[in-house]
XYZ file of C-alpha atoms in Angstrom:
481
model
C 0.079 0.074 -0.165
C 1.513 3.387 -1.052
C 2.549 6.065 1.877
C -0.013 8.521 2.500
C -4.167 9.079 3.144
C -5.680 5.811 4.807
C -7.463 4.168 2.490
C -11.128 4.058 4.046
C -11.326 8.426 3.013
C -13.003 9.493 1.065
C -9.961 10.863 -0.792
C -8.023 8.048 -0.483
C -10.803 6.043 -2.143
C -10.643 8.521 -5.253
C -6.627 8.813 -5.245
C -6.505 4.485 -5.081
C -9.038 4.503 -7.450
C -7.008 6.802 -9.865
C -3.686 5.032 -8.898
C -5.473 1.600 -9.871
C -6.207 2.950 -13.595
C -3.258 4.041 -14.603
C -2.023 0.607 -13.668
C -4.294 -0.548 -15.692
C -3.445 1.089 -18.697
C -0.054 -0.528 -17.699
C -1.454 -3.345 -18.036
C -2.907 -3.425 -21.124
C -0.481 -1.524 -22.994
C 1.759 -4.240 -22.011
C -0.762 -7.142 -22.937
C -0.585 -5.438 -26.996
C 2.671 -5.116 -26.889
C 2.886 -9.416 -26.748
C 3.004 -11.096 -30.113
C -0.203 -12.250 -31.708
C 1.616 -15.530 -31.645
C 3.550 -15.158 -28.200
C 1.887 -16.729 -24.957
C 0.401 -13.689 -22.237
C 2.625 -14.446 -18.803
C 3.020 -12.569 -15.820
C 6.343 -10.342 -15.351
C 6.876 -10.854 -11.858
C 9.808 -11.567 -10.330
C 8.355 -13.263 -7.530
C 5.791 -16.269 -6.810
C 5.211 -18.622 -4.695
C 4.956 -21.308 -6.597
C 6.817 -24.512 -6.637
C 6.273 -26.021 -10.252
C 9.401 -25.025 -12.421
C 8.086 -23.794 -15.990
C 9.397 -23.364 -18.983
C 11.596 -19.782 -19.760
C 10.054 -17.963 -22.603
C 11.478 -14.344 -24.684
C 8.234 -13.258 -25.138
C 7.847 -9.767 -22.421
C 5.646 -10.380 -20.044
C 2.287 -8.352 -18.411
C 2.978 -5.490 -16.565
C 1.229 -5.803 -13.292
C 3.857 -3.083 -11.768
C 0.888 -0.741 -10.410
C -1.473 -3.578 -8.909
C 0.511 -4.163 -6.116
C -1.824 -2.010 -3.505
C -4.722 -1.529 -1.126
C -6.706 1.139 -3.612
C -10.014 1.133 -0.995
C -11.211 -0.556 2.296
C -14.444 0.576 3.583
C -14.682 0.178 7.333
C -18.580 0.066 7.220
C -19.356 -1.954 4.779
C -16.530 -4.144 6.164
C -15.278 -4.836 2.523
C -12.096 -3.855 0.524
C -11.022 -2.862 -3.115
C -7.646 -4.817 -3.596
C -5.233 -4.811 -6.877
C -5.094 -8.089 -7.934
C -1.074 -8.032 -7.141
C -1.672 -7.020 -3.663
C 0.306 -9.223 -0.888
C -1.485 -10.275 1.951
C 1.233 -8.990 4.222
C 0.452 -4.781 2.638
C -3.451 -6.189 2.476
C -3.458 -6.841 6.498
C -1.396 -3.548 7.378
C -4.599 -1.997 5.581
C -7.014 -3.501 7.343
C -5.819 -3.929 10.791
C -6.116 -0.886 11.235
C -9.513 -0.568 11.017
C -9.771 -3.786 13.255
C -10.562 -5.741 9.884
C -8.692 -8.981 8.528
C -9.738 -10.983 5.021
C -11.770 -13.882 6.027
C -9.167 -16.400 5.312
C -4.974 -14.797 5.085
C -2.900 -17.656 4.213
C 0.069 -18.465 5.943
C 3.135 -16.240 3.895
C 3.329 -12.796 3.780
C 4.468 -12.503 -0.083
C 0.897 -14.339 -1.739
C -1.137 -12.370 -3.230
C -4.904 -11.706 -3.441
C -5.230 -13.134 -6.884
C -2.774 -15.312 -6.631
C -5.566 -17.378 -3.292
C -8.279 -16.746 -5.206
C -7.113 -18.285 -8.384
C -4.666 -21.162 -6.761
C -4.254 -22.057 -3.412
C -5.180 -20.576 -0.588
C -5.819 -21.390 3.159
C -5.555 -21.023 6.896
C -7.005 -21.619 10.154
C -10.188 -19.893 9.732
C -10.995 -22.261 6.778
C -12.965 -24.585 9.053
C -15.710 -21.351 9.776
C -14.772 -18.596 6.454
C -13.930 -21.608 3.750
C -11.255 -20.978 0.844
C -10.079 -17.250 0.005
C -12.121 -16.927 -3.278
C -15.463 -17.376 -1.192
C -15.395 -14.063 -0.058
C -14.589 -12.356 -3.186
C -18.078 -10.460 -4.318
C -16.534 -9.372 -7.668
C -13.518 -9.502 -10.208
C -12.046 -7.358 -12.447
C -10.260 -10.003 -15.102
C -7.849 -9.449 -17.666
C -9.154 -12.562 -20.175
C -7.191 -14.433 -22.793
C -8.839 -11.984 -25.709
C -7.401 -8.705 -24.053
C -10.267 -7.436 -22.299
C -10.812 -6.236 -18.882
C -14.588 -7.894 -17.788
C -15.961 -7.853 -13.928
C -17.025 -10.882 -13.036
C -20.034 -11.103 -9.785
C -21.695 -14.242 -8.593
C -25.056 -13.134 -10.543
C -24.137 -11.206 -13.981
C -22.853 -11.721 -17.363
C -19.558 -13.549 -16.487
C -21.066 -15.571 -13.386
C -19.870 -19.188 -15.138
C -16.350 -17.014 -15.118
C -16.835 -15.908 -11.628
C -17.300 -19.468 -10.262
C -14.829 -21.159 -13.307
C -11.888 -18.534 -12.228
C -10.926 -19.929 -8.963
C -8.188 -22.703 -9.014
C -7.285 -21.717 -12.592
C -4.237 -20.354 -11.746
C -4.109 -18.078 -14.693
C -5.418 -20.210 -17.773
C -8.125 -18.135 -17.618
C -6.894 -14.783 -17.140
C -5.598 -12.302 -14.540
C -7.789 -10.310 -11.953
C -6.625 -7.236 -11.995
C -9.064 -6.189 -8.914
C -10.570 -7.682 -6.642
C -13.521 -6.508 -4.131
C -13.808 -9.010 -0.891
C -15.728 -8.987 2.253
C -13.372 -8.479 5.498
C -14.252 -9.279 9.220
C -13.514 -7.682 12.501
C -11.087 -9.049 14.712
C -9.388 -8.200 18.280
C -6.379 -7.267 19.486
C -4.830 -10.156 20.370
C -5.590 -14.250 20.291
C -5.219 -16.728 22.546
C -3.643 -20.558 22.003
C -4.574 -23.882 23.573
C -2.344 -26.815 22.295
C -3.889 -29.930 22.802
C -1.299 -33.077 22.418
C -2.541 -36.491 20.588
C -0.650 -39.532 20.830
C -3.157 -41.334 18.199
C -3.828 -39.444 14.654
C -7.317 -41.057 15.192
C -8.536 -39.667 18.638
C -6.720 -36.001 16.894
C -8.756 -37.153 14.071
C -12.276 -36.897 15.990
C -11.333 -34.437 18.289
C -10.597 -32.046 14.782
C -14.158 -33.407 13.310
C -15.800 -31.734 17.036
C -14.148 -28.692 17.313
C -15.624 -28.399 13.552
C -18.678 -29.112 14.378
C -19.034 -27.356 17.476
C -16.973 -24.907 17.248
C -15.665 -24.864 20.714
C -13.870 -26.959 22.757
C -14.087 -27.518 26.286
C -16.889 -24.882 26.507
C -14.308 -22.247 24.701
C -15.280 -20.732 21.410
C -12.412 -21.800 18.929
C -11.877 -19.210 16.220
C -8.513 -20.901 14.610
C -7.642 -24.626 14.282
C -4.829 -25.862 12.332
C -3.020 -28.783 13.436
C 1.051 -30.226 13.262
C 1.745 -34.340 13.029
C 5.668 -34.731 14.703
C 5.079 -38.502 14.562
C 2.159 -41.342 14.329
C 2.129 -40.382 18.305
C 2.360 -37.245 18.570
C 1.089 -34.607 17.183
C -0.994 -31.443 18.225
C -4.342 -29.203 17.259
C -4.231 -25.462 18.091
C -7.149 -23.584 19.079
C -6.732 -20.255 18.680
C -9.499 -17.725 20.220
C -10.035 -13.524 19.926
C -9.640 -11.357 22.715
C -8.566 -7.888 24.034
C -7.809 -9.001 27.460
C -4.980 -6.750 28.082
C -1.393 -9.211 29.051
C 1.353 -10.429 27.614
C 2.261 -11.987 24.542
C 5.002 -13.805 22.784
C 7.070 -13.410 20.142
C 8.342 -16.116 16.887
C 9.779 -13.021 14.371
C 13.235 -13.615 16.242
C 14.687 -16.354 17.854
C 12.706 -18.185 19.045
C 10.268 -20.478 16.585
C 6.485 -21.118 16.469
C 6.141 -24.985 15.730
C 8.308 -25.957 18.335
C 6.791 -23.990 20.650
C 3.422 -25.693 20.209
C 4.970 -29.138 21.990
C 4.968 -30.226 25.629
C 4.895 -33.605 27.320
C 1.027 -33.647 28.854
C -1.912 -35.500 27.234
C -4.496 -34.216 29.778
C -3.407 -30.077 30.284
C -3.324 -27.643 26.942
C -0.338 -25.572 26.467
C -1.199 -21.680 26.404
C 0.049 -19.054 24.681
C -1.110 -15.896 23.099
C -0.356 -13.003 20.315
C -0.980 -9.699 18.586
C -3.568 -10.392 16.336
C -0.483 -9.411 13.335
C 2.249 -11.925 15.027
C -1.037 -14.454 14.874
C -1.566 -14.466 11.394
C 2.176 -14.185 10.167
C 3.558 -17.279 12.911
C 4.536 -19.867 9.940
C 6.036 -17.167 8.141
C 9.047 -16.388 10.126
C 10.260 -20.014 9.493
C 8.272 -20.515 6.330
C 6.075 -23.823 8.199
C 9.307 -25.254 9.216
C 11.461 -25.468 6.152
C 14.240 -22.499 7.559
C 16.007 -25.469 9.101
C 16.891 -26.116 5.347
C 19.026 -23.165 5.402
C 20.142 -23.789 8.962
C 17.945 -20.998 10.189
C 17.033 -23.007 13.011
C 20.928 -24.124 14.582
C 21.479 -21.882 17.331
C 24.416 -20.919 16.241
C 23.495 -19.642 12.421
C 20.982 -18.397 13.960
C 22.301 -15.878 16.877
C 23.826 -13.944 14.111
C 20.860 -14.375 11.250
C 19.501 -10.564 10.079
C 15.552 -10.529 11.650
C 14.887 -8.881 8.161
C 16.135 -11.906 6.809
C 13.951 -14.153 9.085
C 10.797 -14.671 6.789
C 9.267 -16.568 3.344
C 10.851 -14.364 0.848
C 14.359 -14.540 1.500
C 13.936 -17.695 1.920
C 12.324 -17.805 -1.935
C 15.704 -15.949 -2.547
C 17.889 -18.950 -1.653
C 15.539 -21.516 -3.209
C 15.729 -19.669 -6.382
C 19.743 -19.619 -6.095
C 19.577 -23.232 -5.490
C 17.678 -24.086 -8.195
C 19.704 -22.047 -10.744
C 23.171 -23.833 -9.537
C 22.068 -27.535 -8.153
C 23.757 -26.441 -4.780
C 21.517 -29.034 -3.250
C 22.657 -32.387 -5.512
C 25.853 -30.846 -5.125
C 26.145 -31.155 -1.565
C 24.264 -34.340 -1.549
C 26.816 -35.736 -4.190
C 29.702 -34.725 -2.338
C 28.374 -36.841 1.102
C 28.333 -39.797 -1.328
C 24.149 -39.602 -1.661
C 21.924 -39.239 -4.109
C 19.851 -36.448 -5.918
C 16.445 -35.864 -3.808
C 13.408 -35.416 -5.462
C 11.097 -32.175 -4.104
C 8.092 -33.439 -2.293
C 6.185 -29.859 -1.790
C 2.753 -30.599 -1.633
C -0.588 -29.437 -0.094
C -2.920 -32.650 -0.480
C -7.156 -32.514 0.723
C -8.742 -35.217 1.930
C -12.242 -35.960 4.199
C -11.950 -35.705 7.486
C -12.674 -39.071 8.301
C -9.864 -40.362 6.734
C -7.343 -37.827 8.038
C -5.678 -40.403 10.235
C -5.612 -43.119 7.599
C -3.618 -41.404 5.307
C -1.662 -39.572 7.442
C -0.869 -43.126 8.769
C -0.236 -44.303 5.004
C 2.008 -40.911 4.573
C 4.409 -41.042 7.641
C 4.792 -44.886 6.680
C 6.038 -44.053 2.788
C 7.271 -40.589 2.784
C 10.283 -39.496 4.784
C 9.133 -35.693 5.604
C 7.569 -34.922 8.678
C 6.432 -32.552 10.492
C 3.039 -32.565 8.943
C 0.331 -29.559 8.930
C -3.224 -30.253 9.537
C -5.710 -27.448 8.891
C -9.464 -28.216 8.464
C -11.675 -26.578 5.480
C -15.469 -26.587 4.680
C -16.969 -24.681 2.172
C -18.736 -21.468 3.391
C -23.097 -21.778 4.113
C -24.648 -20.602 2.332
C -23.361 -20.762 -0.904
C -22.513 -17.532 -2.921
C -25.827 -15.978 -5.363
C -26.415 -18.230 -8.476
C -23.813 -21.233 -7.204
C -24.626 -25.031 -8.068
C -26.254 -26.554 -5.426
C -23.889 -29.721 -6.399
C -21.038 -27.601 -6.390
C -20.322 -24.123 -6.872
C -16.377 -24.139 -7.326
C -16.232 -26.697 -10.992
C -12.669 -26.320 -10.142
C -11.586 -26.812 -7.024
C -14.197 -30.376 -6.387
C -15.295 -29.546 -2.901
C -18.455 -31.171 -1.770
C -20.965 -28.863 0.499
C -21.703 -29.361 3.874
C -19.022 -31.815 4.088
C -15.427 -31.349 5.959
C -12.151 -31.829 4.589
C -8.246 -31.290 6.150
C -5.512 -30.135 4.157
C -2.531 -32.032 5.288
C 0.871 -30.089 3.864
C 4.457 -31.476 3.353
C 7.420 -29.276 2.158
C 10.845 -31.445 1.705
C 12.838 -34.133 -0.039
C 13.319 -37.574 -0.419
C 16.126 -39.636 -1.946
C 15.952 -40.183 -5.136
C 15.934 -44.297 -5.793
C 18.033 -45.246 -8.738
C 16.174 -46.592 -11.102
C 12.633 -45.316 -10.027
C 11.157 -42.941 -12.696
C 11.108 -39.052 -12.561
C 8.971 -38.125 -10.079
C 8.068 -41.622 -7.909
C 7.443 -40.205 -4.969
C 4.785 -37.389 -6.064
C 3.076 -40.438 -7.980
C 2.626 -42.401 -5.267
C 1.346 -39.555 -3.216
C -1.256 -38.522 -6.113
C -2.729 -42.411 -6.099
C -2.734 -42.586 -3.013
C -4.609 -39.058 -2.182
C -7.308 -40.316 -5.457
C -7.436 -43.725 -3.297
C -8.762 -41.707 0.033
C -11.224 -39.769 -2.125
C -8.811 -36.572 -1.854
C -7.169 -34.255 -4.705
C -4.292 -32.106 -4.565
C -3.495 -28.383 -5.312
C -1.869 -27.343 -8.039
C 0.842 -25.136 -7.080
C 4.001 -27.654 -7.757
C 5.092 -31.154 -9.369
C 2.103 -32.554 -11.002
C 2.511 -36.063 -12.957
C -0.869 -36.894 -13.806
C -1.495 -38.644 -17.766
C -3.984 -36.184 -19.666
C -6.850 -38.879 -19.166
C -6.642 -38.966 -15.282
C -5.866 -35.228 -14.980
C -9.263 -34.830 -16.746
C -11.369 -37.475 -15.143
C -10.740 -36.510 -12.019
C -9.991 -32.938 -11.434
C -10.435 -29.431 -12.340
C -13.714 -28.496 -14.640
C -13.878 -30.906 -17.687
C -16.393 -29.725 -20.238
C -17.102 -26.755 -17.946
C -13.515 -25.841 -18.144
C -13.146 -26.211 -21.997
C -16.738 -23.917 -22.674
C -14.821 -20.964 -20.339
C -11.579 -21.201 -22.824
C -13.580 -21.265 -25.504
C -15.655 -17.930 -24.337
C -12.671 -15.995 -22.991
C -9.793 -17.282 -24.380
C -10.638 -18.493 -28.094
C -7.009 -17.701 -29.441
C -5.235 -19.867 -26.459
C -3.115 -16.904 -25.189
C -3.063 -18.148 -22.275
C -2.030 -21.508 -21.505
C -4.224 -24.492 -20.610
C -4.288 -25.583 -17.156
C -2.639 -29.413 -17.508
C 0.123 -27.621 -19.987
C 0.796 -25.095 -16.996
C -0.145 -27.148 -13.964
C 1.448 -30.452 -15.404
C 3.980 -29.834 -18.340
C 5.362 -27.167 -16.710
C 5.056 -24.677 -19.896
């Protein structure tokens, strides 16, 4: 967000929309500068996607003017937001009014447009669903170079509902109007320990239904699995009560603070609302350990401003460019490693069984758990059977997102992506599905039969990208074009 007037004032609103129009004009100029036979892509320096993509000599879309909060309406509890605005900037703008987006994904550099057209989930998802469910309207640059406004019940309603999980293959959002909710100054936490995954599963299911535990309301809910006999649910409740708070932006590490020995008495903690929303960003959940950032001797001298996901992304980019990780493994006499960075969703009643299988077959820990349900009621104009055709969740059913982000040794002789392929097959066996932000290995037949819109997606491509200026979903997500 640019410095100046607060985005809720009339003057700031006028200024914000004027600046946004200038950004859109630059975007359209960059679109028309792309050769007619060139693929349309974003020209952005950073990404929260883990799958590689082919290099292109074609110039990209100029989104430099689409990075801010346009306006906040604290009375209506809405915000108009440019598509490339990061959640860090969005949260800073809304917290000034005691408001927050209904779902705030875990990493500061995730953009609102990226969360809506791809993956976005967090500990409010058991009550607020996914980020695209709080969108009221979207301005979208389509493949044919037009900017249209899609709403749940307007002329472009089918694009409104088909846009989530399309990953830029149906267009790019330039502006999104979203619903906000009031938040309090602090979040009080309870960390419940379990020695049985099945007990964790049933407790999580009960909390999702009751929205409380042991007589105390639950506003936030997620979990961490360390082993099949040590797992946790973290329950958060908003509060304005003053008191001491913890700080996990420096030497202390949040996920380690969750652990404790008691199966009877929860461990408690308190954070400011802002620190709670970004509790996972400091150490990229637990992935900062791959860079040595959790070693106390190193962390003591690690600049605090570099304890954040955006810096770890730069280290990942260097690794990809120079193959640092595999070179180090080779020097140790070890095989190269396969990246296994995925989020999958399974029905809540299959969670314990899937996690047990995963821990036995894939040498990765910890695992993140995040329950989710589609919001009720569904937006106006949504199909009762499946309101979001490219993101196949059933209404009135609870799922659990399971996140695992690491690598495993490559076994000589196995085909590329062996561990990822095994997980893809198993997720299907558990009536689940996976997100598309990372490596995928589906055959085209399996992809089209099981996932992501089918004929409805092809119809949207024909209508909004008739000349195939944008990649199709299979080409982008699986073939890495």
